């Protein structure tokens, strides 16, 4: 059953690396980006956008750093405040996904078995997160927010439980960047 | 927020109408540095992704999360600003400046978006232009804005904006989407 499969996949996933392509529709429409992501459970992740602009987000387990080279700016905030019931919490959180989300099967399509995860807190801004697995490979996620905006993440070149050096999940502000705390 | 249409744009009303409807998207960071007396300490900033839709006298500002989800929607009319966030909270303010101050403690420019964000200013407000006549520096109400142009922005659209305002207010904007186009390769074939 796809829900049980997803739960065991989450439990057994220690690290994950992949390329992603993000596109959004509905709401304001538009909005595309591409990049790479890495996860080291629990709590560490790296989300690196490289097109159409460069932006890096690193969760080191206690804080989340957001670095925008073009704006010469680093924003740092506490992990718990930012993660909540978001997709990052689902993928990179500790094994308490069942406390944060309710799960239900959503059938097979686009070459993957899909599960719907609905945040239990209603202040996350997300109405529903769909996760698609093909066996043990993460294929995609579809995020629906309360404005009707649907964001699709397609993953490729996925490496699960491979080498993910600790340096990937550390961030040191570059010289000259404004470091701003939220 | 008093809307000062950019009289720079002359021409017939059809063009005027079309010209007064646009959409921009990108990333922003805004903050307020204390005055010199209190030491140059950066106060809590606000930052994120945004989309801005302008239509006639009304504007809609969308605040967007890192993975593309919507965080909040702000509807800006000449005499009222309404906002709603993704968790369902709602509110109103007399103008964008008051809203920014109440929600984030940052006063946003009380200048028409057609001017400060789109870069179309009344002639008297323009301080400098480039060789192609595009506004490089302009200002109003204690704000001064500097514009950068260049790919991938379409020729008459800004690529980046830096603003400095009264009482140590500042903002930086990097634009990535112009009327729904972000990548030249996306341009519809003529």
CSV table of C-alpha atoms in Angstrom, one decimal:
chain,number,residue,atom,x,y,z
A,1,UNK,CA,0.0,0.0,0.0
A,2,UNK,CA,1.4,3.3,-1.1
A,3,UNK,CA,1.0,5.1,2.2
A,4,UNK,CA,2.9,2.3,4.1
A,5,UNK,CA,5.5,2.4,1.3
A,6,UNK,CA,6.0,6.1,1.7
A,7,UNK,CA,6.3,5.9,5.4
A,8,UNK,CA,9.0,3.2,5.2
A,9,UNK,CA,10.7,5.1,2.4
A,10,UNK,CA,10.9,8.2,4.7
A,11,UNK,CA,12.1,6.1,7.6
A,12,UNK,CA,14.8,4.4,5.6
A,13,UNK,CA,16.0,7.5,3.7
A,14,UNK,CA,19.1,8.9,5.4
A,15,UNK,CA,20.4,11.0,2.5
A,16,UNK,CA,19.0,12.1,-0.9
A,17,UNK,CA,20.5,14.1,-3.7
A,18,UNK,CA,18.7,15.1,-6.9
A,19,UNK,CA,18.2,17.7,-9.6
A,20,UNK,CA,14.9,19.5,-9.5
A,21,UNK,CA,12.7,21.5,-11.9
A,22,UNK,CA,10.1,23.7,-10.3
A,23,UNK,CA,7.1,25.2,-12.1
A,24,UNK,CA,4.1,27.0,-10.6
A,25,UNK,CA,0.6,27.6,-12.0
A,26,UNK,CA,-2.8,28.9,-10.8
A,27,UNK,CA,-2.7,31.8,-8.4
A,28,UNK,CA,-0.2,34.2,-10.0
A,29,UNK,CA,0.9,31.6,-12.5
A,30,UNK,CA,4.3,31.7,-13.9
A,31,UNK,CA,7.4,31.1,-11.8
A,32,UNK,CA,9.9,28.5,-12.9
A,33,UNK,CA,13.3,27.5,-11.4
A,34,UNK,CA,15.8,24.7,-11.7
A,35,UNK,CA,18.6,23.5,-9.5
A,36,UNK,CA,19.9,20.8,-7.2
A,37,UNK,CA,18.8,19.6,-3.8
A,38,UNK,CA,20.4,17.4,-1.1
A,39,UNK,CA,18.9,16.1,2.2
A,40,UNK,CA,20.4,14.5,5.2
A,41,UNK,CA,17.8,13.4,7.7
A,42,UNK,CA,17.0,14.5,10.2
A,43,UNK,CA,16.8,18.2,9.6
A,44,UNK,CA,19.5,19.0,7.1
A,45,UNK,CA,18.9,20.1,3.6
A,46,UNK,CA,20.4,22.1,0.7
A,47,UNK,CA,18.2,23.7,-2.0
A,48,UNK,CA,20.3,25.4,-4.7
A,49,UNK,CA,18.5,27.3,-7.4
A,50,UNK,CA,20.7,27.9,-10.5
A,51,UNK,CA,18.2,29.1,-13.1
A,52,UNK,CA,16.8,31.7,-13.9
A,53,UNK,CA,18.7,33.1,-10.9
A,54,UNK,CA,21.1,31.9,-8.3
A,55,UNK,CA,19.9,31.4,-4.7
A,56,UNK,CA,21.0,28.9,-2.0
A,57,UNK,CA,19.1,27.7,1.0
A,58,UNK,CA,20.9,25.5,3.6
A,59,UNK,CA,19.3,23.9,6.6
A,60,UNK,CA,22.0,23.0,9.0
A,61,UNK,CA,19.7,21.4,11.5
A,62,UNK,CA,19.2,24.3,13.7
A,63,UNK,CA,19.1,27.3,11.4
A,64,UNK,CA,18.1,27.9,7.8
A,65,UNK,CA,20.4,30.2,5.7
A,66,UNK,CA,19.1,31.8,2.5
A,67,UNK,CA,21.8,33.4,0.4
A,68,UNK,CA,21.1,35.5,-2.7
A,69,UNK,CA,24.3,36.6,-4.4
A,70,UNK,CA,22.7,39.1,-6.7
A,71,UNK,CA,21.0,40.9,-3.7
A,72,UNK,CA,24.2,40.5,-1.7
A,73,UNK,CA,22.1,39.2,1.2
A,74,UNK,CA,22.1,36.3,3.6
A,75,UNK,CA,19.0,35.8,5.7
A,76,UNK,CA,19.2,33.3,8.7
A,77,UNK,CA,16.3,32.1,10.7
A,78,UNK,CA,15.5,29.2,13.2
A,79,UNK,CA,14.7,25.9,11.5
A,80,UNK,CA,11.6,25.1,13.5
A,81,UNK,CA,10.1,28.5,12.7
A,82,UNK,CA,10.6,28.0,9.0
A,83,UNK,CA,10.1,24.3,8.5
A,84,UNK,CA,6.7,23.6,10.1
A,85,UNK,CA,4.4,21.6,7.8
A,86,UNK,CA,6.4,22.4,4.7
A,87,UNK,CA,7.7,20.1,2.0
A,88,UNK,CA,11.2,20.5,3.5
A,89,UNK,CA,9.9,19.2,6.8
A,90,UNK,CA,8.3,16.2,5.1
A,91,UNK,CA,11.4,15.2,3.2
A,92,UNK,CA,14.2,16.4,5.6
A,93,UNK,CA,12.4,16.4,8.9
A,94,UNK,CA,12.9,13.8,11.6
A,95,UNK,CA,10.8,10.7,11.7
A,96,UNK,CA,7.8,12.5,13.1
A,97,UNK,CA,6.1,13.1,9.7
A,98,UNK,CA,3.1,11.2,11.0
A,99,UNK,CA,2.7,13.9,13.8
A,100,UNK,CA,2.8,16.7,11.2
A,101,UNK,CA,0.8,15.2,8.4
A,102,UNK,CA,-2.1,12.9,7.6
A,103,UNK,CA,-1.5,10.6,4.6
A,104,UNK,CA,-3.8,9.0,2.1
A,105,UNK,CA,-3.2,7.1,-1.2
A,106,UNK,CA,-3.7,9.0,-4.4
A,107,UNK,CA,-3.3,6.3,-7.0
A,108,UNK,CA,-0.8,5.6,-9.7
A,109,UNK,CA,-0.1,8.1,-12.5
A,110,UNK,CA,2.8,9.6,-14.4
A,111,UNK,CA,4.8,6.5,-13.7
A,112,UNK,CA,4.7,6.8,-9.9
A,113,UNK,CA,2.6,5.8,-6.9
A,114,UNK,CA,1.3,9.0,-5.3
A,115,UNK,CA,0.4,9.8,-1.7
A,116,UNK,CA,-1.3,12.9,-0.4
A,117,UNK,CA,0.2,14.4,2.8
A,118,UNK,CA,-2.0,17.0,4.5
A,119,UNK,CA,-0.4,19.2,7.1
A,120,UNK,CA,-2.1,18.9,10.5
A,121,UNK,CA,-1.3,22.4,11.4
A,122,UNK,CA,-3.3,24.8,9.4
A,123,UNK,CA,-0.8,27.7,9.6
A,124,UNK,CA,1.7,26.2,7.1
A,125,UNK,CA,0.2,27.8,4.1
A,126,UNK,CA,0.0,24.4,2.3
A,127,UNK,CA,-3.3,22.7,1.8
A,128,UNK,CA,-1.9,19.5,0.3
A,129,UNK,CA,1.5,18.0,-0.7
A,130,UNK,CA,1.5,15.1,-3.2
A,131,UNK,CA,4.6,12.8,-3.3
A,132,UNK,CA,5.3,10.4,-6.1
A,133,UNK,CA,7.5,7.4,-5.7
A,134,UNK,CA,8.5,4.8,-8.3
A,135,UNK,CA,9.7,2.0,-6.1
A,136,UNK,CA,12.3,3.7,-4.0
A,137,UNK,CA,12.9,6.6,-6.4
A,138,UNK,CA,11.4,10.0,-5.6
A,139,UNK,CA,9.8,11.2,-8.8
A,140,UNK,CA,8.0,14.3,-7.9
A,141,UNK,CA,6.1,16.5,-5.5
A,142,UNK,CA,3.0,18.7,-6.1
A,143,UNK,CA,2.4,21.5,-3.6
A,144,UNK,CA,-1.0,23.1,-3.3
A,145,UNK,CA,-1.3,26.3,-1.3
A,146,UNK,CA,-4.3,28.0,0.0
A,147,UNK,CA,-4.4,30.6,-2.8
A,148,UNK,CA,-4.8,27.8,-5.4
A,149,UNK,CA,-1.2,28.1,-6.5
A,150,UNK,CA,0.0,24.6,-7.6
A,151,UNK,CA,3.8,24.1,-7.6
A,152,UNK,CA,5.2,21.0,-9.3
A,153,UNK,CA,8.7,19.7,-8.5
A,154,UNK,CA,10.1,17.1,-10.8
A,155,UNK,CA,13.2,15.3,-9.6
A,156,UNK,CA,15.9,13.6,-11.7
A,157,UNK,CA,19.3,12.0,-11.2
A,158,UNK,CA,18.1,10.9,-7.8
A,159,UNK,CA,20.7,9.3,-5.5
A,160,UNK,CA,19.3,7.9,-2.2
A,161,UNK,CA,21.4,6.9,0.8
A,162,UNK,CA,24.5,7.9,-1.1
A,163,UNK,CA,27.5,10.0,0.1
A,164,UNK,CA,26.4,13.4,1.4
A,165,UNK,CA,29.3,15.2,3.0
A,166,UNK,CA,28.5,17.3,6.1
A,167,UNK,CA,30.0,20.3,4.3
A,168,UNK,CA,26.9,20.3,2.0
A,169,UNK,CA,24.8,21.3,5.0
A,170,UNK,CA,27.0,24.0,6.4
A,171,UNK,CA,27.0,27.6,5.3
A,172,UNK,CA,29.5,30.4,5.9
A,173,UNK,CA,28.4,33.9,4.8
A,174,UNK,CA,30.8,35.2,2.1
A,175,UNK,CA,32.7,38.4,2.7
A,176,UNK,CA,30.7,41.5,1.8
A,177,UNK,CA,27.3,39.9,2.1
A,178,UNK,CA,24.7,41.5,4.4
A,179,UNK,CA,23.8,38.9,7.1
A,180,UNK,CA,20.3,39.6,8.3
A,181,UNK,CA,18.5,37.7,11.1
A,182,UNK,CA,14.7,37.0,11.0
B,1,UNK,CA,-0.7,55.4,-1.7
B,2,UNK,CA,-1.3,58.3,-4.1
B,3,UNK,CA,-1.0,56.9,-7.6
B,4,UNK,CA,1.0,59.3,-9.8
B,5,UNK,CA,0.6,57.9,-13.4
B,6,UNK,CA,3.8,58.3,-15.3
B,7,UNK,CA,3.1,61.2,-17.7
B,8,UNK,CA,6.2,60.0,-19.5
B,9,UNK,CA,4.0,57.8,-21.4
B,10,UNK,CA,2.1,59.9,-24.0
B,11,UNK,CA,0.2,58.4,-27.0
B,12,UNK,CA,-3.3,57.2,-27.5
B,13,UNK,CA,-5.5,55.7,-24.8
B,14,UNK,CA,-5.2,52.1,-26.2
B,15,UNK,CA,-1.5,52.3,-25.9
B,16,UNK,CA,-2.0,54.1,-22.6
B,17,UNK,CA,-4.2,51.3,-21.3
B,18,UNK,CA,-1.9,48.6,-22.5
B,19,UNK,CA,1.1,50.4,-21.1
B,20,UNK,CA,-0.6,50.7,-17.7
B,21,UNK,CA,-1.0,46.9,-17.3
B,22,UNK,CA,2.1,44.9,-16.5
B,23,UNK,CA,3.5,42.2,-14.3
B,24,UNK,CA,6.9,41.8,-12.7
B,25,UNK,CA,8.5,39.1,-10.6
B,26,UNK,CA,11.7,38.6,-8.7
B,27,UNK,CA,13.3,38.7,-5.2
B,28,UNK,CA,13.6,41.5,-2.7
B,29,UNK,CA,15.2,42.4,0.5
B,30,UNK,CA,14.2,45.5,2.5
B,31,UNK,CA,15.2,46.9,5.8
B,32,UNK,CA,15.9,50.0,7.9
B,33,UNK,CA,19.3,51.0,9.2
B,34,UNK,CA,19.2,53.0,12.4
B,35,UNK,CA,20.3,56.6,12.2
B,36,UNK,CA,24.0,57.3,12.7
B,37,UNK,CA,23.2,58.4,16.3
B,38,UNK,CA,22.1,54.9,17.2
B,39,UNK,CA,24.9,53.2,15.3
B,40,UNK,CA,24.6,51.7,11.9
B,41,UNK,CA,22.8,48.5,13.0
B,42,UNK,CA,20.6,46.7,10.5
B,43,UNK,CA,17.1,46.2,11.9
B,44,UNK,CA,15.0,43.1,11.2
B,45,UNK,CA,14.9,42.8,7.4
B,46,UNK,CA,12.2,41.4,5.2
B,47,UNK,CA,13.1,39.3,2.2
B,48,UNK,CA,11.7,36.8,-0.3
B,49,UNK,CA,10.3,36.2,-3.7
B,50,UNK,CA,7.4,38.3,-5.1
B,51,UNK,CA,5.2,39.0,-8.1
B,52,UNK,CA,3.6,42.4,-8.8
B,53,UNK,CA,0.6,42.8,-11.1
B,54,UNK,CA,-0.3,46.4,-12.1
B,55,UNK,CA,-3.6,47.2,-13.8
B,56,UNK,CA,-4.7,50.8,-14.2
B,57,UNK,CA,-4.9,52.3,-10.6
B,58,UNK,CA,-4.7,48.9,-8.8
B,59,UNK,CA,-1.8,46.7,-7.9
B,60,UNK,CA,-1.6,43.2,-6.5
B,61,UNK,CA,1.5,42.1,-4.7
B,62,UNK,CA,2.1,38.3,-4.2
B,63,UNK,CA,4.7,37.2,-1.7
B,64,UNK,CA,6.1,33.8,-2.7
B,65,UNK,CA,8.0,31.1,-0.7
B,66,UNK,CA,11.3,29.5,-1.7
B,67,UNK,CA,9.7,26.6,-3.5
B,68,UNK,CA,7.1,28.7,-5.4
B,69,UNK,CA,4.1,28.5,-3.0
B,70,UNK,CA,2.2,31.7,-2.2
B,71,UNK,CA,2.7,33.2,1.2
B,72,UNK,CA,0.5,36.2,1.0
B,73,UNK,CA,-1.6,38.4,-1.4
B,74,UNK,CA,-1.8,42.2,-1.0
B,75,UNK,CA,-4.4,44.1,-3.1
B,76,UNK,CA,-3.5,47.8,-3.3
B,77,UNK,CA,-6.2,50.3,-4.4
B,78,UNK,CA,-5.7,54.1,-4.3
B,79,UNK,CA,-7.4,54.4,-0.9
B,80,UNK,CA,-7.3,50.9,0.7
B,81,UNK,CA,-4.9,48.0,1.0
B,82,UNK,CA,-6.2,44.5,1.8
B,83,UNK,CA,-4.0,41.5,2.6
B,84,UNK,CA,-4.5,37.8,3.2
B,85,UNK,CA,-1.8,35.3,4.1
B,86,UNK,CA,-1.7,31.6,3.3
B,87,UNK,CA,-2.9,30.6,6.7
B,88,UNK,CA,-6.1,32.6,6.2
B,89,UNK,CA,-5.3,35.6,8.3
B,90,UNK,CA,-6.6,38.9,6.7
B,91,UNK,CA,-6.3,42.6,7.3
B,92,UNK,CA,-6.6,46.1,5.8
B,93,UNK,CA,-4.5,49.2,5.9
B,94,UNK,CA,-4.9,52.7,4.5
B,95,UNK,CA,-1.9,52.3,2.2
B,96,UNK,CA,1.0,50.0,1.5
B,97,UNK,CA,3.3,52.1,3.7
B,98,UNK,CA,1.1,51.6,6.7
B,99,UNK,CA,0.7,47.9,5.9
B,100,UNK,CA,4.4,47.3,5.6
B,101,UNK,CA,5.0,49.1,8.8
B,102,UNK,CA,2.3,47.2,10.7
B,103,UNK,CA,3.1,43.7,9.3
B,104,UNK,CA,6.9,43.8,9.0
B,105,UNK,CA,8.0,47.0,10.7
B,106,UNK,CA,9.3,48.3,7.4
B,107,UNK,CA,7.9,51.3,5.5
B,108,UNK,CA,7.5,50.4,1.9
B,109,UNK,CA,7.8,53.2,-0.7
B,110,UNK,CA,4.7,55.4,-0.9
B,111,UNK,CA,5.5,56.0,-4.5
B,112,UNK,CA,3.5,54.8,-7.5
B,113,UNK,CA,4.7,51.3,-8.5
B,114,UNK,CA,4.5,52.5,-12.1
B,115,UNK,CA,7.4,54.7,-11.2
B,116,UNK,CA,9.5,53.0,-8.6
B,117,UNK,CA,9.1,49.4,-9.7
B,118,UNK,CA,8.4,49.8,-13.4
B,119,UNK,CA,10.9,52.6,-13.8
B,120,UNK,CA,8.6,55.0,-15.5
B,121,UNK,CA,8.8,58.4,-13.9
B,122,UNK,CA,7.5,61.9,-14.3
B,123,UNK,CA,10.3,63.9,-16.1
B,124,UNK,CA,10.8,66.2,-13.1
B,125,UNK,CA,11.6,63.2,-10.9
B,126,UNK,CA,14.4,61.8,-13.1
B,127,UNK,CA,17.9,62.6,-12.0
B,128,UNK,CA,19.8,60.6,-14.7
B,129,UNK,CA,19.2,58.6,-17.8
B,130,UNK,CA,21.4,56.2,-19.9
B,131,UNK,CA,22.4,56.7,-23.5
B,132,UNK,CA,19.1,55.0,-24.6
B,133,UNK,CA,17.0,57.4,-22.5
B,134,UNK,CA,16.3,54.8,-19.8
B,135,UNK,CA,16.0,56.1,-16.2
B,136,UNK,CA,19.1,55.4,-14.2
B,137,UNK,CA,18.2,57.4,-11.1
B,138,UNK,CA,15.0,59.0,-10.0
B,139,UNK,CA,13.2,59.7,-6.8
B,140,UNK,CA,10.2,61.1,-4.9
B,141,UNK,CA,8.9,61.4,-1.4
B,142,UNK,CA,12.4,61.1,0.1
B,143,UNK,CA,13.2,57.9,-1.8
B,144,UNK,CA,15.9,57.6,-4.5
B,145,UNK,CA,16.0,54.6,-6.8
B,146,UNK,CA,18.8,53.4,-9.0
B,147,UNK,CA,18.1,51.1,-11.9
B,148,UNK,CA,20.2,48.5,-13.7
B,149,UNK,CA,19.4,47.1,-17.1
B,150,UNK,CA,20.6,44.2,-19.2
B,151,UNK,CA,19.9,40.6,-20.2
B,152,UNK,CA,17.8,38.7,-19.5
B,153,UNK,CA,15.6,41.7,-18.8
B,154,UNK,CA,13.8,42.9,-22.0
B,155,UNK,CA,15.4,46.1,-23.2
B,156,UNK,CA,13.1,48.7,-21.5
B,157,UNK,CA,12.6,46.8,-18.3
B,158,UNK,CA,14.8,47.1,-15.2
B,159,UNK,CA,16.9,44.1,-14.2
B,160,UNK,CA,17.7,45.3,-10.7
B,161,UNK,CA,16.7,48.2,-8.5
B,162,UNK,CA,18.3,49.7,-5.4
B,163,UNK,CA,16.3,52.2,-3.3
B,164,UNK,CA,17.2,54.3,-0.3
B,165,UNK,CA,14.5,56.1,1.6
B,166,UNK,CA,14.0,58.4,4.5
B,167,UNK,CA,15.1,57.4,8.1
B,168,UNK,CA,17.6,54.7,6.9
B,169,UNK,CA,15.1,52.7,4.8
B,170,UNK,CA,16.6,50.7,2.0
B,171,UNK,CA,15.6,48.0,-0.5
B,172,UNK,CA,17.2,45.8,-3.1
B,173,UNK,CA,15.3,44.1,-5.9
B,174,UNK,CA,16.5,41.5,-8.5
B,175,UNK,CA,13.9,41.0,-11.2
B,176,UNK,CA,13.5,37.6,-13.0
B,177,UNK,CA,10.2,37.8,-14.7
B,178,UNK,CA,8.8,40.6,-17.0
B,179,UNK,CA,5.2,40.3,-18.1
B,180,UNK,CA,5.3,36.6,-17.6
B,181,UNK,CA,8.5,36.0,-19.5
B,182,UNK,CA,11.6,35.0,-17.5
B,183,UNK,CA,13.8,33.5,-20.0
B,184,UNK,CA,14.3,34.9,-23.5
B,185,UNK,CA,13.8,31.4,-24.8
B,186,UNK,CA,10.3,31.6,-23.4
B,187,UNK,CA,9.4,34.4,-25.7
B,188,UNK,CA,6.4,33.5,-27.8
B,189,UNK,CA,7.4,33.1,-31.5
B,190,UNK,CA,6.3,36.2,-33.4
